[in-house]
PDB file of C-alpha atoms in Angstrom:
ATOM      1  CA  UNK A   1      -0.158  -0.008  -0.156  1.00  0.00           C
ATOM      2  CA  UNK A   2       1.021   3.557  -0.836  1.00  0.00           C
ATOM      3  CA  UNK A   3       2.318   5.497   2.201  1.00  0.00           C
ATOM      4  CA  UNK A   4      -0.006   8.219   1.566  1.00  0.00           C
ATOM      5  CA  UNK A   5      -2.858   5.700   2.343  1.00  0.00           C
ATOM      6  CA  UNK A   6      -4.257   5.770  -1.191  1.00  0.00           C
ATOM      7  CA  UNK A   7      -4.673   2.016  -2.871  1.00  0.00           C
ATOM      8  CA  UNK A   8      -2.070   1.354  -5.659  1.00  0.00           C
ATOM      9  CA  UNK A   9      -3.421   1.205  -9.054  1.00  0.00           C
ATOM     10  CA  UNK A  10      -3.457  -2.395 -10.764  1.00  0.00           C
ATOM     11  CA  UNK A  11       0.038  -2.875 -12.667  1.00  0.00           C
ATOM     12  CA  UNK A  12       0.252  -3.505 -16.385  1.00  0.00           C
ATOM     13  CA  UNK A  13       1.648  -6.807 -17.519  1.00  0.00           C
ATOM     14  CA  UNK A  14       5.302  -6.569 -17.947  1.00  0.00           C
ATOM     15  CA  UNK A  15       5.949  -6.657 -21.772  1.00  0.00           C
ATOM     16  CA  UNK A  16       8.405  -9.330 -22.952  1.00  0.00           C
ATOM     17  CA  UNK A  17       9.556 -10.034 -25.923  1.00  0.00           C
ATOM     18  CA  UNK A  18      12.557 -12.715 -26.794  1.00  0.00           C
ATOM     19  CA  UNK A  19      13.937 -13.886 -29.982  1.00  0.00           C
ATOM     20  CA  UNK A  20      14.212 -17.492 -29.727  1.00  0.00           C
ATOM     21  CA  UNK A  21      15.214 -18.070 -33.343  1.00  0.00           C
ATOM     22  CA  UNK A  22      15.839 -17.037 -36.682  1.00  0.00           C
ATOM     23  CA  UNK A  23      16.505 -18.607 -39.800  1.00  0.00           C
ATOM     24  CA  UNK A  24      16.654 -18.602 -43.326  1.00  0.00           C
ATOM     25  CA  UNK A  25      13.463 -20.767 -44.787  1.00  0.00           C
ATOM     26  CA  UNK A  26      13.920 -19.613 -48.203  1.00  0.00           C
ATOM     27  CA  UNK A  27      16.407 -17.960 -50.513  1.00  0.00           C
ATOM     28  CA  UNK A  28      16.975 -17.705 -54.263  1.00  0.00           C
ATOM     29  CA  UNK A  29      19.173 -15.502 -56.080  1.00  0.00           C
ATOM     30  CA  UNK A  30      19.378 -15.216 -60.331  1.00  0.00           C
ATOM     31  CA  UNK A  31      22.303 -13.402 -61.558  1.00  0.00           C
ATOM     32  CA  UNK A  32      20.351 -12.573 -64.800  1.00  0.00           C
ATOM     33  CA  UNK A  33      23.043 -10.331 -66.284  1.00  0.00           C
ATOM     34  CA  UNK A  34      25.884 -12.954 -65.802  1.00  0.00           C
ATOM     35  CA  UNK A  35      23.156 -15.777 -67.953  1.00  0.00           C
ATOM     36  CA  UNK A  36      22.275 -13.264 -70.651  1.00  0.00           C
ATOM     37  CA  UNK A  37      25.206 -10.748 -70.670  1.00  0.00           C
ATOM     38  CA  UNK A  38      24.583  -7.002 -70.542  1.00  0.00           C
ATOM     39  CA  UNK A  39      25.989  -4.286 -73.659  1.00  0.00           C
ATOM     40  CA  UNK A  40      26.618  -0.934 -72.649  1.00  0.00           C
ATOM     41  CA  UNK A  41      26.391   1.047 -69.458  1.00  0.00           C
ATOM     42  CA  UNK A  42      24.775  -0.431 -66.904  1.00  0.00           C
ATOM     43  CA  UNK A  43      22.451   1.819 -64.262  1.00  0.00           C
ATOM     44  CA  UNK A  44      20.732  -0.618 -61.760  1.00  0.00           C
ATOM     45  CA  UNK A  45      17.290   0.605 -60.640  1.00  0.00           C
ATOM     46  CA  UNK A  46      16.515  -1.830 -57.626  1.00  0.00           C
ATOM     47  CA  UNK A  47      12.907  -2.368 -56.398  1.00  0.00           C
ATOM     48  CA  UNK A  48      12.369  -3.936 -52.961  1.00  0.00           C
ATOM     49  CA  UNK A  49       8.854  -5.398 -51.929  1.00  0.00           C
ATOM     50  CA  UNK A  50       8.153  -6.608 -48.585  1.00  0.00           C
ATOM     51  CA  UNK A  51       5.761  -9.278 -47.265  1.00  0.00           C
ATOM     52  CA  UNK A  52       4.936  -9.645 -43.799  1.00  0.00           C
ATOM     53  CA  UNK A  53       3.214 -12.666 -41.963  1.00  0.00           C
ATOM     54  CA  UNK A  54       2.843 -14.093 -38.230  1.00  0.00           C
ATOM     55  CA  UNK A  55       1.693 -17.250 -37.032  1.00  0.00           C
ATOM     56  CA  UNK A  56       0.721 -18.728 -33.533  1.00  0.00           C
ATOM     57  CA  UNK A  57       3.024 -21.724 -32.771  1.00  0.00           C
ATOM     58  CA  UNK A  58       1.752 -24.631 -30.582  1.00  0.00           C
ATOM     59  CA  UNK A  59       3.474 -23.528 -27.688  1.00  0.00           C
ATOM     60  CA  UNK A  60       2.024 -20.786 -25.500  1.00  0.00           C
ATOM     61  CA  UNK A  61       3.238 -17.564 -26.065  1.00  0.00           C
ATOM     62  CA  UNK A  62       5.356 -18.302 -29.321  1.00  0.00           C
ATOM     63  CA  UNK A  63       5.178 -16.654 -32.178  1.00  0.00           C
ATOM     64  CA  UNK A  64       6.562 -17.489 -35.851  1.00  0.00           C
ATOM     65  CA  UNK A  65       7.015 -13.962 -37.986  1.00  0.00           C
ATOM     66  CA  UNK A  66       8.044 -14.468 -41.530  1.00  0.00           C
ATOM     67  CA  UNK A  67       9.199 -11.362 -43.716  1.00  0.00           C
ATOM     68  CA  UNK A  68       9.531 -12.060 -47.344  1.00  0.00           C
ATOM     69  CA  UNK A  69      11.638  -9.833 -49.596  1.00  0.00           C
ATOM     70  CA  UNK A  70      12.075  -9.792 -53.225  1.00  0.00           C
ATOM     71  CA  UNK A  71      14.649  -7.451 -54.741  1.00  0.00           C
ATOM     72  CA  UNK A  72      14.549  -6.862 -58.378  1.00  0.00           C
ATOM     73  CA  UNK A  73      17.608  -4.813 -59.894  1.00  0.00           C
ATOM     74  CA  UNK A  74      16.720  -3.735 -63.764  1.00  0.00           C
ATOM     75  CA  UNK A  75      18.972  -1.810 -66.103  1.00  0.00           C
ATOM     76  CA  UNK A  76      17.411   2.005 -66.153  1.00  0.00           C
ATOM     77  CA  UNK A  77      18.898   2.164 -69.672  1.00  0.00           C
ATOM     78  CA  UNK A  78      17.094  -0.570 -71.065  1.00  0.00           C
ATOM     79  CA  UNK A  79      14.590  -3.290 -69.839  1.00  0.00           C
ATOM     80  CA  UNK A  80      17.038  -6.273 -68.947  1.00  0.00           C
ATOM     81  CA  UNK A  81      16.632  -7.454 -65.552  1.00  0.00           C
ATOM     82  CA  UNK A  82      20.134  -7.576 -63.552  1.00  0.00           C
ATOM     83  CA  UNK A  83      19.264  -9.999 -60.555  1.00  0.00           C
ATOM     84  CA  UNK A  84      16.773 -11.132 -58.463  1.00  0.00           C
ATOM     85  CA  UNK A  85      16.912 -11.971 -54.710  1.00  0.00           C
ATOM     86  CA  UNK A  86      13.895 -13.615 -53.154  1.00  0.00           C
ATOM     87  CA  UNK A  87      14.486 -14.166 -49.505  1.00  0.00           C
ATOM     88  CA  UNK A  88      12.177 -15.761 -46.728  1.00  0.00           C
ATOM     89  CA  UNK A  89      13.253 -15.107 -43.287  1.00  0.00           C
ATOM     90  CA  UNK A  90      11.697 -16.094 -40.048  1.00  0.00           C
ATOM     91  CA  UNK A  91      12.056 -15.505 -36.517  1.00  0.00           C
ATOM     92  CA  UNK A  92      10.760 -17.111 -33.904  1.00  0.00           C
ATOM     93  CA  UNK A  93       9.728 -15.057 -30.552  1.00  0.00           C
ATOM     94  CA  UNK A  94       8.523 -15.716 -27.205  1.00  0.00           C
ATOM     95  CA  UNK A  95       5.841 -12.765 -26.576  1.00  0.00           C
ATOM     96  CA  UNK A  96       3.879 -11.996 -23.155  1.00  0.00           C
ATOM     97  CA  UNK A  97       2.253  -9.154 -21.506  1.00  0.00           C
ATOM     98  CA  UNK A  98       0.799  -7.828 -24.655  1.00  0.00           C
ATOM     99  CA  UNK A  99      -3.194  -7.579 -24.538  1.00  0.00           C
ATOM    100  CA  UNK A 100      -4.839  -9.315 -27.295  1.00  0.00           C
ATOM    101  CA  UNK A 101      -5.888  -6.076 -29.515  1.00  0.00           C
ATOM    102  CA  UNK A 102      -2.353  -5.082 -29.532  1.00  0.00           C
ATOM    103  CA  UNK A 103      -0.636  -8.228 -30.596  1.00  0.00           C
ATOM    104  CA  UNK A 104      -1.367  -8.092 -34.238  1.00  0.00           C
ATOM    105  CA  UNK A 105       0.605  -4.788 -34.877  1.00  0.00           C
ATOM    106  CA  UNK A 106       3.034  -6.076 -32.538  1.00  0.00           C
ATOM    107  CA  UNK A 107       3.833  -9.256 -34.319  1.00  0.00           C
ATOM    108  CA  UNK A 108       4.164  -7.126 -37.879  1.00  0.00           C
ATOM    109  CA  UNK A 109       6.106  -4.022 -36.748  1.00  0.00           C
ATOM    110  CA  UNK A 110       8.109  -4.648 -33.588  1.00  0.00           C
ATOM    111  CA  UNK A 111       9.132  -8.404 -34.675  1.00  0.00           C
ATOM    112  CA  UNK A 112      10.128  -7.363 -38.251  1.00  0.00           C
ATOM    113  CA  UNK A 113      12.208  -4.565 -36.949  1.00  0.00           C
ATOM    114  CA  UNK A 114      14.054  -6.701 -34.605  1.00  0.00           C
ATOM    115  CA  UNK A 115      15.005  -9.012 -37.426  1.00  0.00           C
ATOM    116  CA  UNK A 116      16.067  -6.010 -39.974  1.00  0.00           C
ATOM    117  CA  UNK A 117      19.572  -5.885 -39.215  1.00  0.00           C
ATOM    118  CA  UNK A 118      19.851  -9.200 -39.764  1.00  0.00           C
ATOM    119  CA  UNK A 119      18.223  -9.529 -43.168  1.00  0.00           C
ATOM    120  CA  UNK A 120      20.173  -6.478 -44.204  1.00  0.00           C
ATOM    121  CA  UNK A 121      23.035  -8.182 -43.504  1.00  0.00           C
ATOM    122  CA  UNK A 122      21.956 -11.133 -45.778  1.00  0.00           C
ATOM    123  CA  UNK A 123      21.167  -9.036 -48.574  1.00  0.00           C
ATOM    124  CA  UNK A 124      24.336  -7.409 -48.519  1.00  0.00           C
ATOM    125  CA  UNK A 125      26.555 -10.711 -48.578  1.00  0.00           C
ATOM    126  CA  UNK A 126      24.181 -12.327 -51.233  1.00  0.00           C
ATOM    127  CA  UNK A 127      24.198  -9.746 -53.553  1.00  0.00           C
ATOM    128  CA  UNK A 128      28.030  -9.268 -53.402  1.00  0.00           C
ATOM    129  CA  UNK A 129      28.753 -12.723 -53.348  1.00  0.00           C
ATOM    130  CA  UNK A 130      26.512 -12.742 -56.632  1.00  0.00           C
ATOM    131  CA  UNK A 131      28.914 -10.504 -58.353  1.00  0.00           C
ATOM    132  CA  UNK A 132      27.518  -7.186 -57.708  1.00  0.00           C
ATOM    133  CA  UNK A 133      28.354  -4.366 -55.150  1.00  0.00           C
ATOM    134  CA  UNK A 134      26.879  -5.130 -51.787  1.00  0.00           C
ATOM    135  CA  UNK A 135      23.110  -3.666 -51.628  1.00  0.00           C
ATOM    136  CA  UNK A 136      22.517  -1.989 -48.160  1.00  0.00           C
ATOM    137  CA  UNK A 137      18.676  -2.013 -47.769  1.00  0.00           C
ATOM    138  CA  UNK A 138      17.373   1.478 -46.499  1.00  0.00           C
ATOM    139  CA  UNK A 139      15.062   1.385 -43.326  1.00  0.00           C
ATOM    140  CA  UNK A 140      11.743  -0.405 -44.192  1.00  0.00           C
ATOM    141  CA  UNK A 141       9.194   1.408 -42.577  1.00  0.00           C
ATOM    142  CA  UNK A 142       7.088  -1.471 -40.820  1.00  0.00           C
ATOM    143  CA  UNK A 143       4.483   0.792 -39.517  1.00  0.00           C
ATOM    144  CA  UNK A 144       3.607   2.169 -43.196  1.00  0.00           C
ATOM    145  CA  UNK A 145       3.447  -1.592 -44.423  1.00  0.00           C
ATOM    146  CA  UNK A 146       0.930  -2.421 -41.833  1.00  0.00           C
ATOM    147  CA  UNK A 147      -1.185   0.599 -42.469  1.00  0.00           C
ATOM    148  CA  UNK A 148      -1.236  -0.090 -46.014  1.00  0.00           C
ATOM    149  CA  UNK A 149      -2.325  -3.716 -45.504  1.00  0.00           C
ATOM    150  CA  UNK A 150      -5.152  -2.704 -43.274  1.00  0.00           C
ATOM    151  CA  UNK A 151      -6.286  -0.282 -45.974  1.00  0.00           C
ATOM    152  CA  UNK A 152      -6.004  -2.871 -48.646  1.00  0.00           C
ATOM    153  CA  UNK A 153      -7.764  -5.744 -46.651  1.00  0.00           C
ATOM    154  CA  UNK A 154     -10.678  -2.970 -45.570  1.00  0.00           C
ATOM    155  CA  UNK A 155     -11.105  -1.898 -49.357  1.00  0.00           C
ATOM    156  CA  UNK A 156     -11.390  -5.584 -50.363  1.00  0.00           C
ATOM    157  CA  UNK A 157     -14.078  -6.717 -48.006  1.00  0.00           C
ATOM    158  CA  UNK A 158     -15.740  -3.309 -48.515  1.00  0.00           C
ATOM    159  CA  UNK A 159     -15.850  -4.369 -52.599  1.00  0.00           C
ATOM    160  CA  UNK A 160     -17.202  -7.629 -51.497  1.00  0.00           C
ATOM    161  CA  UNK A 161     -19.812  -6.347 -49.522  1.00  0.00           C
ATOM    162  CA  UNK A 162     -23.479  -6.983 -51.158  1.00  0.00           C
ATOM    163  CA  UNK A 163     -24.871  -3.867 -52.115  1.00  0.00           C
ATOM    164  CA  UNK A 164     -28.050  -2.721 -51.198  1.00  0.00           C
ATOM    165  CA  UNK A 165     -28.510  -4.727 -48.256  1.00  0.00           C
ATOM    166  CA  UNK A 166     -29.646  -3.326 -45.037  1.00  0.00           C
TER     167      UNK A 166
END
């Protein structure tokens, strides 16, 4: 009890997150430029696409968070593809103390943010080892990706709703 005699407010559960493991589930790198050959000056134009997913595991408070990257580099001077990198990276997390209504954004924002430095390193190493200058990914705004996905899902559900029903 507090010294002034007032009752203490109940404490919120302590949020805890531990990375139990992380691994590459799938990795593909194709050096198209070496296979086809490119004539003239090469000016790479890199396009990065990110997809996120999360799944509850059978063990209490454990979640699998999947980050899928597709990196495609094309030559600005022409239509030729230089390389394509596809990476599926998984983190296994133990998470507790988060209210149920906040768990989904936590899984798809905070967990990928924790894994991102490892993803960046893999992309850099693979592009370098694949015959290109190492590609250092810019920071990814996982909040924006999460919001865009929510907006896309809402637009899809509104488009599929029956018209004229009360």
